Tab-separated table of C-alpha atoms and ligand atoms in Angstrom:
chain	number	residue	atom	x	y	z
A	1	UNK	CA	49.227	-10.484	58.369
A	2	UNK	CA	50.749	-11.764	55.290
A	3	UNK	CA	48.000	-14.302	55.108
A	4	UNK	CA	45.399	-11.310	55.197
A	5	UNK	CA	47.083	-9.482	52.435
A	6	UNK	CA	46.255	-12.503	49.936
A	7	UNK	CA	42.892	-12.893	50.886
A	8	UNK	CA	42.387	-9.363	50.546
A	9	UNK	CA	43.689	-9.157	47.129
A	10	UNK	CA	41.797	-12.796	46.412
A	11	UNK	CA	38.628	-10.985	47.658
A	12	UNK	CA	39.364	-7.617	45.927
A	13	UNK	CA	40.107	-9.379	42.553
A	14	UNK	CA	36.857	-11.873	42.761
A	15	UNK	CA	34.839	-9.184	43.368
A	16	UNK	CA	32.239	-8.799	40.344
A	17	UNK	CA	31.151	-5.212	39.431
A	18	UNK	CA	28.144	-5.216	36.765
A	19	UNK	CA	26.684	-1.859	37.653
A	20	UNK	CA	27.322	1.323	38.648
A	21	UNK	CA	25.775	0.389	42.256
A	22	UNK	CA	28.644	-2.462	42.832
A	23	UNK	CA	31.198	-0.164	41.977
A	24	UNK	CA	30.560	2.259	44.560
A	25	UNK	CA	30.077	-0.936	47.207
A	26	UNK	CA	33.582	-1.970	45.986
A	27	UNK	CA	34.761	1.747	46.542
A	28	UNK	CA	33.357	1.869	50.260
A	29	UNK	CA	34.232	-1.905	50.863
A	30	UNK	CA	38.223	-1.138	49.992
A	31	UNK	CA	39.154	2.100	49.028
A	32	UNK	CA	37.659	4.445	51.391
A	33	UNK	CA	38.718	6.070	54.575
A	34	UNK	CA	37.039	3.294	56.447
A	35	UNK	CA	37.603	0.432	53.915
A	36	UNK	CA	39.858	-2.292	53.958
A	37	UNK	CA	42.997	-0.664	52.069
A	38	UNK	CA	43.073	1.978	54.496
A	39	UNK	CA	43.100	-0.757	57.565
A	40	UNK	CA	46.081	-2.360	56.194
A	41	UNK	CA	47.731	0.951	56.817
A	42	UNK	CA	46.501	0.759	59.904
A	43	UNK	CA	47.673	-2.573	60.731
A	44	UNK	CA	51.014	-1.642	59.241
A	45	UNK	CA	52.028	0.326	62.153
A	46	UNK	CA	51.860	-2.261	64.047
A	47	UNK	CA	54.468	-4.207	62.291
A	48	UNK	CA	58.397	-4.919	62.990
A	49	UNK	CA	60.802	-2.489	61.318
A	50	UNK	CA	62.901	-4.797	59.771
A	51	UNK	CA	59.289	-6.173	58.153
A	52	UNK	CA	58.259	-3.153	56.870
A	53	UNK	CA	59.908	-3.078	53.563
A	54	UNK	CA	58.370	-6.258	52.624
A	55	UNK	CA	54.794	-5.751	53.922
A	56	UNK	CA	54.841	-2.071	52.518
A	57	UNK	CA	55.283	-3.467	49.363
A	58	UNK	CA	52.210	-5.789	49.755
A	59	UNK	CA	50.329	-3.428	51.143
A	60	UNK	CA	51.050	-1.268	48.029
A	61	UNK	CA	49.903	-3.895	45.769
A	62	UNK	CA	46.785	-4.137	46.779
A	63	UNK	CA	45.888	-1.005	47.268
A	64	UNK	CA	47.069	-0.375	43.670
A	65	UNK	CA	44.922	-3.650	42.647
A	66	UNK	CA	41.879	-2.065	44.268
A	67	UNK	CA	42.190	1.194	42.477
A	68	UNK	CA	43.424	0.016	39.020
A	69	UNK	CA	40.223	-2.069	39.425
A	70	UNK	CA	38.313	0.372	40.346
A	71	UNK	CA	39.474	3.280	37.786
A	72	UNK	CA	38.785	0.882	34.939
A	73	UNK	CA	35.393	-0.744	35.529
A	74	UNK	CA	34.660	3.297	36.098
A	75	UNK	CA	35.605	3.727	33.133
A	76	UNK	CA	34.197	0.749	31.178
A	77	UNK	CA	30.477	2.274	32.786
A	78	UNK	CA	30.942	5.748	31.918
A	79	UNK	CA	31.458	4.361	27.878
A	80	UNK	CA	29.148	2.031	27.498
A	81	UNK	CA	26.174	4.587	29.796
A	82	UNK	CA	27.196	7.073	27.138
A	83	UNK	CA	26.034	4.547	24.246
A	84	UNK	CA	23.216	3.271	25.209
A	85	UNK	CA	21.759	6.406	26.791
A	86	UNK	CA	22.324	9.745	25.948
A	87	UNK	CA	24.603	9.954	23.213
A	88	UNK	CA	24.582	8.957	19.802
A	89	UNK	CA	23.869	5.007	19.072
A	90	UNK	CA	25.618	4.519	15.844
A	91	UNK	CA	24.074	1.626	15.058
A	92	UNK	CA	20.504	3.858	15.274
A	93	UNK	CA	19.358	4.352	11.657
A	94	UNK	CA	19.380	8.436	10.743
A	95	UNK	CA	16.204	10.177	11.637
A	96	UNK	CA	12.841	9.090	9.536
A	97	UNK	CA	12.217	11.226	6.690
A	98	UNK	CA	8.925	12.492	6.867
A	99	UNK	CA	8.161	11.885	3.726
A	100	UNK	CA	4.426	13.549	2.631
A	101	UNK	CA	1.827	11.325	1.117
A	102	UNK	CA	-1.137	11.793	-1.492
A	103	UNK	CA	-4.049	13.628	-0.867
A	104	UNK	CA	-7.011	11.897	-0.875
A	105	UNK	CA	-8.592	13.621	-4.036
A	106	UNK	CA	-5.787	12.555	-5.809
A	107	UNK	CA	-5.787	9.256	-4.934
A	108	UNK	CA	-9.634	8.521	-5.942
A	109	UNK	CA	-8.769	10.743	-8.898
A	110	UNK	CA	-5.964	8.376	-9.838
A	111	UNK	CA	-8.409	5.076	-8.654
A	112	UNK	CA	-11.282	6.204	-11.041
A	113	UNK	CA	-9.130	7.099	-14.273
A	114	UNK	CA	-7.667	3.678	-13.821
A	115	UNK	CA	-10.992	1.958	-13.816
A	116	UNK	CA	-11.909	3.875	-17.138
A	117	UNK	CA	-8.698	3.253	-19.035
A	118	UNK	CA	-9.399	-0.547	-18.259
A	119	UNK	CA	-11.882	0.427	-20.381
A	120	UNK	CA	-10.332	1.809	-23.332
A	121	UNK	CA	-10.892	5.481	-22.116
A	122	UNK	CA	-7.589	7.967	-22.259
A	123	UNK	CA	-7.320	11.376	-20.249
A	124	UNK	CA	-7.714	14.682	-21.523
A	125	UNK	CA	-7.201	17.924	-19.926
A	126	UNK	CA	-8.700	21.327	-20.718
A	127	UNK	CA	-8.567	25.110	-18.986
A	128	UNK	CA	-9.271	25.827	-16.111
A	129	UNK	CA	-10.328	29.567	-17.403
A	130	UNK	CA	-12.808	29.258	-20.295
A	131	UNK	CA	-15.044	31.098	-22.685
A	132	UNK	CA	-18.793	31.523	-22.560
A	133	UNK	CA	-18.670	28.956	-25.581
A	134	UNK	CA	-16.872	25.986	-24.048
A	135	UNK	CA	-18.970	26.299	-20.673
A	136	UNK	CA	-22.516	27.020	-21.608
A	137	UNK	CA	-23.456	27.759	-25.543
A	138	UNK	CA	-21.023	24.709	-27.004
A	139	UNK	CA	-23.396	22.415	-24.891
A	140	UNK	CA	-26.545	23.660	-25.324
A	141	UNK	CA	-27.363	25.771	-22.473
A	142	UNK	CA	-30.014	28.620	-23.650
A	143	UNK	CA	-29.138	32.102	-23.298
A	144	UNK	CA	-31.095	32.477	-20.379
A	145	UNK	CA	-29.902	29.257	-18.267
A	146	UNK	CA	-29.987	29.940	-14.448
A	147	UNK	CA	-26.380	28.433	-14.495
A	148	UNK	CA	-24.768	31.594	-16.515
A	149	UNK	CA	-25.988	33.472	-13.675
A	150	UNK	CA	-23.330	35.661	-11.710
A	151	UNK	CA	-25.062	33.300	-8.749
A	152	UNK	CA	-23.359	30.508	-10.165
A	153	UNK	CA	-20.365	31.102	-11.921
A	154	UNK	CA	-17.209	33.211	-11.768
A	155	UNK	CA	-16.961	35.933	-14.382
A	156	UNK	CA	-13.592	38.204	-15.207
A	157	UNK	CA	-15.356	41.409	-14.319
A	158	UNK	CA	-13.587	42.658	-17.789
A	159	UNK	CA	-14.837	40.787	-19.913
A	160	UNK	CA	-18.407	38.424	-19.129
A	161	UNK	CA	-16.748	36.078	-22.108
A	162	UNK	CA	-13.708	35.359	-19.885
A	163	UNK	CA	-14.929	33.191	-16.523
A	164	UNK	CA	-13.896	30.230	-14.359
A	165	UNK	CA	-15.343	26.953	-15.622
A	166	UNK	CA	-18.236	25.477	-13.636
A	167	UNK	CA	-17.852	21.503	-14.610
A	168	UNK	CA	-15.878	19.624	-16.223
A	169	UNK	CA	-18.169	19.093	-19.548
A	170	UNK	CA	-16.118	22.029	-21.255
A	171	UNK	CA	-13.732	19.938	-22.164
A	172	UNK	CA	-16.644	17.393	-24.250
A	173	UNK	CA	-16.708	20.850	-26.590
A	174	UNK	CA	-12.313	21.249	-26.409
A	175	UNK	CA	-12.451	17.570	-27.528
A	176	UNK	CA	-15.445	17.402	-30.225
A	177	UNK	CA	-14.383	20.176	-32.122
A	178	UNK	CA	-10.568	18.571	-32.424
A	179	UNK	CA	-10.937	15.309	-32.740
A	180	UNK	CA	-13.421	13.142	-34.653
A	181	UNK	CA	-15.160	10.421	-33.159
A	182	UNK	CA	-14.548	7.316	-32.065
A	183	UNK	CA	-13.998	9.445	-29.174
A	184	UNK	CA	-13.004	7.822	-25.270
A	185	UNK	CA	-12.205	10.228	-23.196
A	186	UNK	CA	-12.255	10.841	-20.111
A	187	UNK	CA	-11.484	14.621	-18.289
A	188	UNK	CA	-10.255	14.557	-14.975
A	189	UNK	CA	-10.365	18.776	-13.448
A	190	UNK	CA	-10.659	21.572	-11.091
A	191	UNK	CA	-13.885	23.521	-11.450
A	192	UNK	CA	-15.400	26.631	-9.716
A	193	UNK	CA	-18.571	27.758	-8.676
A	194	UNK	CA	-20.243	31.000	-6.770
A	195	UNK	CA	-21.475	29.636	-3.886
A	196	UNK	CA	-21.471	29.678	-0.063
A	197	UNK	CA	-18.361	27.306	1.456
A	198	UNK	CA	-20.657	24.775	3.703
A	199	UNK	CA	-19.915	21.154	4.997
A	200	UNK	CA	-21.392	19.934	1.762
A	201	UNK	CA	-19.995	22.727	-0.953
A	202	UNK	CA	-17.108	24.490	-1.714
A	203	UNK	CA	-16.156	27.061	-4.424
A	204	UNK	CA	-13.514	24.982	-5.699
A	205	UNK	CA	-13.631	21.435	-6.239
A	206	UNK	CA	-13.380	18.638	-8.356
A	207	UNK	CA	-14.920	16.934	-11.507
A	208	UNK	CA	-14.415	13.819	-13.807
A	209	UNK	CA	-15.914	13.910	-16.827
A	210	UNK	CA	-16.463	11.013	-19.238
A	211	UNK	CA	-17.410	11.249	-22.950
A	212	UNK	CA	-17.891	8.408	-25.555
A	213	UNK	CA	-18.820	8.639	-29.040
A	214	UNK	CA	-19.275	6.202	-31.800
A	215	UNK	CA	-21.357	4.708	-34.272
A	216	UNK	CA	-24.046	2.938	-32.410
A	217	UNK	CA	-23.325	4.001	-28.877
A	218	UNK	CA	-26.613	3.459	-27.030
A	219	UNK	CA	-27.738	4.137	-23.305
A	220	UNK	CA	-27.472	0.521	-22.708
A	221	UNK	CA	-23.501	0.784	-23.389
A	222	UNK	CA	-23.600	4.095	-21.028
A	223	UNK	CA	-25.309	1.670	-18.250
A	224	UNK	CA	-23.012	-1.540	-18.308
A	225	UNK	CA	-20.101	0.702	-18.999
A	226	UNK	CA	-21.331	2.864	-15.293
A	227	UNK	CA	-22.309	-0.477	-13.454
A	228	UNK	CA	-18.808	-2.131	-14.721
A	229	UNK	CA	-17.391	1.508	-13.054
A	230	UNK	CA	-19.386	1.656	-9.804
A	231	UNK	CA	-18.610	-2.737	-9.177
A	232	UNK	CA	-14.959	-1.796	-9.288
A	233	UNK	CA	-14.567	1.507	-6.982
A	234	UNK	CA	-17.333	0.760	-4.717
A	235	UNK	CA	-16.935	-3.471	-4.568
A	236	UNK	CA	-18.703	-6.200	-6.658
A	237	UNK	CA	-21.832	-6.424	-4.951
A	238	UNK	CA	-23.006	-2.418	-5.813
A	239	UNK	CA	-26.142	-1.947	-7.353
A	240	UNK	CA	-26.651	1.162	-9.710
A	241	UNK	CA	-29.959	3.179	-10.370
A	242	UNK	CA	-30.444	5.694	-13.406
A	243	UNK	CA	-33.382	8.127	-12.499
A	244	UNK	CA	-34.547	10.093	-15.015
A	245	UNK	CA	-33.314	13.541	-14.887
A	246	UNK	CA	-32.472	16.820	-17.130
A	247	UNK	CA	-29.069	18.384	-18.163
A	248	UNK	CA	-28.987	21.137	-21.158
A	249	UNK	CA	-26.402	18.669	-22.872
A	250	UNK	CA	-27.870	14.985	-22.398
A	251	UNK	CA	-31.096	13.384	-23.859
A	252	UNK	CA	-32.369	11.624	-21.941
A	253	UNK	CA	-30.306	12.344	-19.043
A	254	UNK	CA	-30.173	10.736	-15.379
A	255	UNK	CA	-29.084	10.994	-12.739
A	256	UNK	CA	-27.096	7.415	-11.201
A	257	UNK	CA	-27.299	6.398	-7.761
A	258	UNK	CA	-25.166	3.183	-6.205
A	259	UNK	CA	-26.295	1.093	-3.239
A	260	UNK	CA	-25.043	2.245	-0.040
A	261	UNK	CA	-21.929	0.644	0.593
A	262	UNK	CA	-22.208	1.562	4.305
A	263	UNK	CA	-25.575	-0.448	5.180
A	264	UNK	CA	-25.293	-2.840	1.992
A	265	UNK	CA	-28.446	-1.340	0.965
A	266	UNK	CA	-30.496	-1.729	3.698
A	267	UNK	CA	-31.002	1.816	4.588
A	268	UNK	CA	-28.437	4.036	7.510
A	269	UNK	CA	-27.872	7.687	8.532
A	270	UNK	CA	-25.483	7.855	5.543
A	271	UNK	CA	-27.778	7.387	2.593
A	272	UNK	CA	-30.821	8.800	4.509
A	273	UNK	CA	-32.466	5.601	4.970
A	274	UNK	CA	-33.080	5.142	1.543
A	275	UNK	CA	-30.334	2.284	0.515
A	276	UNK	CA	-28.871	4.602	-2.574
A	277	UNK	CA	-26.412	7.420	-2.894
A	278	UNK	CA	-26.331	9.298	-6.135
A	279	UNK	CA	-22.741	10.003	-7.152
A	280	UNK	CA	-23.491	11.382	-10.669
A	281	UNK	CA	-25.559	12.628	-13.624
A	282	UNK	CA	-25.180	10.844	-17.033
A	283	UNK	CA	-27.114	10.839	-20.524
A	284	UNK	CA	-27.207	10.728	-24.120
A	285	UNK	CA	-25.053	13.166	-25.600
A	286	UNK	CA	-27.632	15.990	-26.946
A	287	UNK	CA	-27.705	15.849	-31.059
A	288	UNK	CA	-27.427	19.797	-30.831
A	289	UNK	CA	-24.172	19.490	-28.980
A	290	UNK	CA	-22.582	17.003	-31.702
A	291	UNK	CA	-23.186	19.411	-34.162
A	292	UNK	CA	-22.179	22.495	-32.434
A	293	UNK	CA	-18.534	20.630	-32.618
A	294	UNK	CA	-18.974	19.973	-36.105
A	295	UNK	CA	-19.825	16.104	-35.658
A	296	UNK	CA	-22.652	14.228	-37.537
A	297	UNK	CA	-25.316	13.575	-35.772
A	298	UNK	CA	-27.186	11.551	-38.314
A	299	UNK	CA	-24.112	8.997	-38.097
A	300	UNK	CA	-22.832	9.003	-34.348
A	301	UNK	CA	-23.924	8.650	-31.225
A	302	UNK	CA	-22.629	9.010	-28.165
A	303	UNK	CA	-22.863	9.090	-24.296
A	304	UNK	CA	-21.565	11.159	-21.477
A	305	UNK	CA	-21.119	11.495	-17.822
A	306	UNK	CA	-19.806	13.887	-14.855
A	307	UNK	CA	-19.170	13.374	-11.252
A	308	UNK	CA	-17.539	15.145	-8.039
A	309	UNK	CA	-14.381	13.885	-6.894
A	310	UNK	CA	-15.043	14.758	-3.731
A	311	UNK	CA	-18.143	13.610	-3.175
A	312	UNK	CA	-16.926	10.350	-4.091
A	313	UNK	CA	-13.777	10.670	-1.719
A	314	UNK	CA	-16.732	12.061	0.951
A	315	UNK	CA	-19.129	8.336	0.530
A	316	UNK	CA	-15.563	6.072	0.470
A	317	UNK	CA	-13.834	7.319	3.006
A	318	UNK	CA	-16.773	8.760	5.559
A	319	UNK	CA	-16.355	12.389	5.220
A	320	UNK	CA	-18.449	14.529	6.746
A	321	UNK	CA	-16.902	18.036	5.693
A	322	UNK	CA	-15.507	19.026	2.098
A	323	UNK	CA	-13.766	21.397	3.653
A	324	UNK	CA	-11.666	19.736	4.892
A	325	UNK	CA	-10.153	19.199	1.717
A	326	UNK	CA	-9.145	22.046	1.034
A	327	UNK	CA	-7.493	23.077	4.488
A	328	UNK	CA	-4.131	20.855	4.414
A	329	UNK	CA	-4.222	19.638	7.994
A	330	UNK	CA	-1.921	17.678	8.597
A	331	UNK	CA	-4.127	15.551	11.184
A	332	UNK	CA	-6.455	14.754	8.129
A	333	UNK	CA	-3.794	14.358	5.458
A	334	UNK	CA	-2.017	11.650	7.573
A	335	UNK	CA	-4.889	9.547	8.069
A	336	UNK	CA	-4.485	8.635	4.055
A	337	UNK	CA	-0.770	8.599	4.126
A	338	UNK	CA	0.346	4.968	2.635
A	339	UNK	CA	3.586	5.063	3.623
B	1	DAH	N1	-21.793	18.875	-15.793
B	1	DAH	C1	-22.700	18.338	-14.816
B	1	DAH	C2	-22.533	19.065	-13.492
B	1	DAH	O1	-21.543	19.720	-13.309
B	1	DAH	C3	-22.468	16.886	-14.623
B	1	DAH	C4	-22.867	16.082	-15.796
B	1	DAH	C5	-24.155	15.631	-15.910
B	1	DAH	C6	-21.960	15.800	-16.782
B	1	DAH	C7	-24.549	14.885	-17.001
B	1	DAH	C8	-22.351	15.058	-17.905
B	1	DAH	C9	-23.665	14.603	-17.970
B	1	DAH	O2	-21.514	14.764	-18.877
B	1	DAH	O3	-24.006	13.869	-19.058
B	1	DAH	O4	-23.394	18.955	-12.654
């Protein structure tokens, strides 16, 4: 008997628990009803009285073994179950900040007046609700210019001098009549127009605008100076094209396409098979708008340019809607998120 006592408590103390699975085997094995504690008890009735002291006292010791065992791999489980499961890990770092990121109008916003202070030109800022002057009559729009029309542009029902500015170019007359030339600007801006909100306009949106006056500034400086604009934001091997086009302001004016970036030129859905996307209108600054602003026409010159932020945004990053834009979902914010 005494021999089976020490192989018992060899056996119980030998006996490797890793998991919560052995533990309960070592529980059945030697601590239950039927297990191998409880058989010693058994076995102990069998023994002589004047044994009984001494084998009691074995018998004790292992049953004690098998439980202290028992109670403290339990134990050892239960703490390290809790860490690595369901309670805090404090070696986790704290929760991710969602931290927001820019929206993509401000990021080509930021990429464009970067280009054009490589160039020499600073930023200027001007309202965003102007005067009749600033919009239309400082740059040479006649009094009857479909533009003015209610169609068009946002008027304070007060007062038909007060109304929302419809490009950027107010800011050319802000600038000209404060500052004499050399002038290199450029005016970065919210602008508003009267129309319907479709997948390819909205009421609200975004212009820069681009002025440059000098002595001797000719439409060959307002070409390299666009090329030199369109190689950097759209990649090195973009081809411009000036058409010839009209704008109450410029003379000449044109309008500038750049070769599809999407089929390299070679014609796609995107530019309509036709290899070019126009992304802005351009010109010769008009003589009667110098001197409107009180600047000399007979000794400066001077060229200037407008395009839509978003439409830019639309062509680099595959856009199909303005609106969304303008509608802060989070689905479509995220996908521009640099973080
Ligand atoms: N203001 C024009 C528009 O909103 C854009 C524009 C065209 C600006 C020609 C210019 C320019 O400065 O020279 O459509």
């Amino acid at each position: 008997m005494k021999e089976k006592i020490d192989r018992l408590l060899n056996e119980i103390n030998s006996f490797e628990i890793a998991s919560a699975e052995q533990l309960e085997d070592f529980r059945l094995k030697y601590l239950s009803k039927k297990g191998a504690v409880s058989n010693l008890f058994t076995d102990f009735k069998t023994v002589a009285p004047e044994q009984k002291k001494e084998f009691g006292q074995l018998i004790n010791r292992v049953k004690q073994a098998a439980q202290g065992k028992y109670n403290t791999v339990k134990e050892s489980i239960a703490i390290s179950s809790l860490s690595f499961n369901d309670a805090e890990d404090y070696t986790k770092t704290s929760e991710p900040l969602n931290t927001g990121s820019r929206h993509p109008i401000s990021t080509v916003r930021q990429e464009i007046v970067d280009i054009f202070s490589r160039l020499g030109f600073t930023v200027a800022e001007g309202p965003e609700i102007e005067d009749d002057w600033h919009v239309f009559s400082g740059l040479n729009f006649p009094e009857e210019h479909p533009a003015r029309d209610m169609q068009d542009t946002f008027f304070i029902e007060k007062d038909p001098d007060v109304l929302l500015r419809t490009h950027t170019s107010s800011v050319q007359v802000r600038v000209m009549e404060n500052n004499q030339p050399p002038i290199r600007q450029i005016f970065p801006g919210r602008v508003f127009r009267n129309e319907a909100i479709s997948a390819r306009s909205h009421c609200i949106f975004h212009q820069i605008e681009g002025l440059y006056i000098d002595t001797e500034v000719s439409f060959a400086d307002l070409k390299q100076t666009l090329l030199l604009f369109a190689k950097e934001f759209f990649g090195s091997d973009t081809k411009i094209r000036l058409r010839p086009s009209f704008f109450p302001f410029t003379e000449p004016s044109a309008e500038m396409d750049v070769s599809c970036s999407i089929c390299g030129g070679k014609g796609c859905a995107v530019c309509k098979y036709t290899g070019f996307l126009e992304i802005l209108g351009c010109g010769m600054v008009d003589p009667n708008v110098l001197e409107a602003s009180q600047i000399n026409s007979e000794k400066y010159t001077g060229f200037a340019f407008g395009m839509g932020i978003e439409r830019i945004a639309m062509l680099k990053y595959q856009i199909k809607d303005i609106r969304y834009f303008f509608e802060n979902d989070i689905r479509f914010l995220k996908q521009f998120s640099t973080f």
